[in-house]
């Protein structure tokens, strides 16, 4: 079983990412269960605007991310919250993922079928549930299965305050919810592997 995390932080490597600090709770639990985890920090790549899987221009890195998506049964989109919204990087990633909607496998199934997805959100402001809803809504449109409680988040709450790595409260809850998220993602991924969805009726 393989998992892909797309970190949609605005911070380029090697700058520390609050979003990564939280999603590592999820990936560590998955790795304990034998899942192979790959991580992409999208802001480090040249991801052109568009809604297609193929390269938009020379040097467009999206086709490599597309290959990783097709190799993974589990997907985690991890995003900070800005102005109560997913990051601009997360929105770019979802726009390019729309290309998956026109792709099918050899049995006529949308390629996102029988794959599961979840969301990790951080931010020193509120709005996590809105961000989770926006991202999971898009992933469901594409064809991913979203298990129950396939998310974790940490928000400072209304008004300015410290970020995840700087302090604040609620870390234990966010981490325990992240471990539950990992278990739910893996459980449903295994169920779909055992009894996969068929192609949609015509």
Short mmCIF file of C-alpha atoms in Angstrom, two decimals:
data_model
loop_
_atom_site.label_atom_id
_atom_site.label_comp_id
_atom_site.label_asym_id
_atom_site.label_seq_id
_atom_site.Cartn_x
_atom_site.Cartn_y
_atom_site.Cartn_z
CA UNK A 1 0.00 0.00 0.00
CA UNK A 2 1.32 3.46 -0.94
CA UNK A 3 0.40 6.90 0.30
CA UNK A 4 1.14 10.31 -1.19
CA UNK A 5 1.09 13.53 0.81
CA UNK A 6 0.98 16.80 -1.11
CA UNK A 7 2.09 19.55 1.23
CA UNK A 8 0.52 22.82 0.07
CA UNK A 9 2.47 25.11 2.38
CA UNK A 10 3.60 28.45 0.96
CA UNK A 11 7.10 27.88 2.38
CA UNK A 12 9.79 26.51 0.10
CA UNK A 13 12.23 23.87 1.32
CA UNK A 14 14.10 23.77 3.62
CA UNK A 15 12.01 26.28 5.60
CA UNK A 16 10.15 24.53 8.46
CA UNK A 17 6.49 23.87 7.68
CA UNK A 18 3.80 23.89 10.39
CA UNK A 19 1.63 21.87 8.02
CA UNK A 20 4.32 19.20 7.71
CA UNK A 21 4.76 19.06 11.47
CA UNK A 22 1.12 17.99 11.81
CA UNK A 23 0.84 15.68 8.80
CA UNK A 24 3.84 13.71 10.07
CA UNK A 25 1.55 12.40 12.80
CA UNK A 26 -0.56 10.83 10.05
CA UNK A 27 2.34 9.48 8.00
CA UNK A 28 4.13 8.01 11.02
CA UNK A 29 1.01 6.02 11.86
CA UNK A 30 0.69 4.85 8.25
CA UNK A 31 4.35 3.82 8.17
CA UNK A 32 3.88 1.82 11.39
CA UNK A 33 1.25 -0.14 9.46
CA UNK A 34 3.67 -0.85 6.61
CA UNK A 35 2.48 1.84 4.20
CA UNK A 36 5.13 3.36 1.90
CA UNK A 37 4.83 7.16 2.12
CA UNK A 38 5.93 9.71 -0.48
CA UNK A 39 5.80 13.46 0.20
CA UNK A 40 5.66 16.29 -2.34
CA UNK A 41 6.08 19.94 -1.31
CA UNK A 42 4.19 21.47 -4.21
CA UNK A 43 5.61 24.99 -3.84
CA UNK A 44 9.08 23.60 -4.66
CA UNK A 45 7.84 22.55 -8.11
CA UNK A 46 6.89 24.38 -11.27
CA UNK A 47 3.18 23.54 -11.44
CA UNK A 48 1.59 25.50 -14.25
CA UNK A 49 -2.01 26.73 -14.15
CA UNK A 50 -4.41 24.39 -15.92
CA UNK A 51 -6.82 21.49 -15.60
CA UNK A 52 -4.90 18.81 -17.54
CA UNK A 53 -2.56 15.99 -16.51
CA UNK A 54 -0.03 16.51 -19.28
CA UNK A 55 2.61 19.25 -19.22
CA UNK A 56 1.27 22.72 -20.02
CA UNK A 57 4.72 24.04 -20.94
CA UNK A 58 8.31 22.81 -21.00
CA UNK A 59 9.48 22.31 -17.43
CA UNK A 60 5.98 21.87 -15.98
CA UNK A 61 6.44 19.42 -13.10
CA UNK A 62 2.82 18.30 -12.84
CA UNK A 63 3.21 15.10 -14.94
CA UNK A 64 5.58 13.76 -12.27
CA UNK A 65 3.04 14.49 -9.54
CA UNK A 66 0.36 12.85 -11.69
CA UNK A 67 2.44 9.66 -11.82
CA UNK A 68 2.73 9.68 -8.03
CA UNK A 69 -1.05 10.12 -7.70
CA UNK A 70 -1.66 7.05 -9.86
CA UNK A 71 0.85 5.02 -7.84
CA UNK A 72 -0.81 5.75 -4.47
CA UNK A 73 -3.92 4.20 -2.97
CA UNK A 74 -3.98 6.86 -0.21
CA UNK A 75 -3.79 10.62 -0.78
CA UNK A 76 -3.42 13.33 1.85
CA UNK A 77 -3.74 16.99 0.89
CA UNK A 78 -2.17 19.15 3.62
CA UNK A 79 -2.83 22.89 3.56
CA UNK A 80 -2.49 25.92 5.78
CA UNK A 81 -5.45 28.25 6.26
CA UNK A 82 -5.20 31.79 4.90
CA UNK A 83 -8.20 34.14 5.20
CA UNK A 84 -10.29 31.09 6.01
CA UNK A 85 -9.38 29.50 2.65
CA UNK A 86 -7.11 26.69 1.43
CA UNK A 87 -3.74 27.99 0.32
CA UNK A 88 -3.31 29.15 -3.27
CA UNK A 89 -0.96 26.20 -3.72
CA UNK A 90 -3.71 23.77 -2.67
CA UNK A 91 -6.09 25.34 -5.16
CA UNK A 92 -3.51 25.01 -7.94
CA UNK A 93 -3.04 21.32 -7.06
CA UNK A 94 -6.80 20.66 -7.12
CA UNK A 95 -7.15 22.45 -10.46
CA UNK A 96 -4.50 20.23 -12.02
CA UNK A 97 -6.08 17.15 -10.43
CA UNK A 98 -9.25 17.91 -12.39
CA UNK A 99 -7.46 16.28 -15.32
CA UNK A 100 -8.02 12.93 -13.57
CA UNK A 101 -11.77 13.25 -14.18
CA UNK A 102 -11.36 12.39 -17.87
CA UNK A 103 -9.04 9.42 -17.26
CA UNK A 104 -10.18 5.81 -16.90
CA UNK A 105 -8.43 2.50 -16.33
CA UNK A 106 -8.58 -0.55 -18.59
CA UNK A 107 -11.94 -1.54 -17.06
CA UNK A 108 -13.52 1.85 -17.71
CA UNK A 109 -13.33 3.04 -14.11
CA UNK A 110 -12.31 6.63 -13.32
CA UNK A 111 -8.69 6.42 -12.19
CA UNK A 112 -9.46 7.96 -8.80
CA UNK A 113 -11.92 5.16 -7.98
CA UNK A 114 -10.74 2.76 -5.27
CA UNK A 115 -8.41 5.38 -3.85
CA UNK A 116 -8.99 7.17 -0.57
CA UNK A 117 -8.14 10.71 0.47
CA UNK A 118 -8.01 12.91 3.54
CA UNK A 119 -7.01 16.41 4.59
CA UNK A 120 -4.67 18.01 7.12
CA UNK A 121 -5.11 21.72 7.93
CA UNK A 122 -3.09 24.12 10.07
CA UNK A 123 -3.41 27.83 10.75
CA UNK A 124 -3.13 30.45 13.46
CA UNK A 125 -6.68 31.54 12.60
CA UNK A 126 -9.99 29.69 12.45
CA UNK A 127 -11.63 28.19 9.34
CA UNK A 128 -10.35 24.61 9.31
CA UNK A 129 -13.74 22.99 8.72
CA UNK A 130 -14.33 25.23 5.71
CA UNK A 131 -10.95 24.29 4.25
CA UNK A 132 -11.59 20.59 4.86
CA UNK A 133 -14.99 20.85 3.16
CA UNK A 134 -13.59 22.64 0.11
CA UNK A 135 -10.78 20.17 -0.42
CA UNK A 136 -12.76 16.99 0.27
CA UNK A 137 -15.58 18.24 -1.96
CA UNK A 138 -13.17 18.58 -4.86
CA UNK A 139 -11.60 15.20 -4.21
CA UNK A 140 -15.01 13.50 -4.15
CA UNK A 141 -15.86 15.11 -7.49
CA UNK A 142 -12.70 13.61 -8.93
CA UNK A 143 -13.69 10.15 -7.66
CA UNK A 144 -11.78 9.66 -4.42
CA UNK A 145 -13.47 7.94 -1.49
CA UNK A 146 -13.41 10.05 1.69
CA UNK A 147 -13.66 7.86 4.80
CA UNK A 148 -15.34 9.08 7.96
CA UNK A 149 -13.09 11.41 9.99
CA UNK A 150 -10.37 11.44 7.35
CA UNK A 151 -8.98 14.73 8.58
CA UNK A 152 -7.10 16.41 11.35
CA UNK A 153 -6.43 20.07 11.96
CA UNK A 154 -4.88 22.58 14.29
CA UNK A 155 -6.17 26.14 14.46
CA UNK A 156 -5.21 28.77 16.97
CA UNK A 157 -8.76 30.12 16.86
CA UNK A 158 -10.11 33.60 16.17
CA UNK A 159 -7.55 36.37 15.94
CA UNK A 160 -3.78 36.31 15.58
CA UNK A 161 -1.60 34.00 17.62
CA UNK A 162 1.28 31.53 17.55
CA UNK A 163 1.57 28.94 14.80
CA UNK A 164 1.63 25.16 15.36
CA UNK A 165 5.40 24.96 15.86
CA UNK A 166 5.45 28.02 18.13
CA UNK A 167 3.04 26.78 20.77
CA UNK A 168 -0.60 27.17 21.56
CA UNK A 169 -3.00 24.52 22.81
CA UNK A 170 -4.71 21.52 21.28
CA UNK A 171 -1.66 19.68 19.96
CA UNK A 172 -2.51 16.39 21.68
CA UNK A 173 -6.02 16.42 20.17
CA UNK A 174 -4.68 17.22 16.71
CA UNK A 175 -2.16 14.40 16.89
CA UNK A 176 -4.59 11.79 18.23
CA UNK A 177 -7.09 12.80 15.54
CA UNK A 178 -4.29 12.44 12.98
CA UNK A 179 -3.62 8.88 14.12
CA UNK A 180 -7.35 8.09 13.86
CA UNK A 181 -7.37 9.65 10.39
CA UNK A 182 -4.52 7.36 9.33
CA UNK A 183 -6.32 4.29 10.65
CA UNK A 184 -9.54 5.22 8.84
CA UNK A 185 -7.77 5.93 5.56
CA UNK A 186 -5.92 2.62 5.68
CA UNK A 187 -8.98 0.62 6.73
CA UNK A 188 -11.08 1.89 3.83
CA UNK A 189 -8.18 1.57 1.37
CA UNK A 190 -7.81 -2.08 2.34
CA UNK A 191 -11.57 -2.65 2.02
CA UNK A 192 -11.59 -1.15 -1.48
CA UNK A 193 -8.58 -3.25 -2.47
CA UNK A 194 -10.46 -6.38 -1.37
CA UNK A 195 -13.77 -5.37 -2.98
CA UNK A 196 -13.11 -2.64 -5.56
CA UNK A 197 -15.75 -0.42 -7.06
CA UNK A 198 -16.67 -1.22 -10.66
CA UNK A 199 -17.08 1.14 -13.56
CA UNK A 200 -20.14 3.42 -13.35
CA UNK A 201 -23.22 2.01 -15.10
CA UNK A 202 -24.04 3.55 -18.46
#
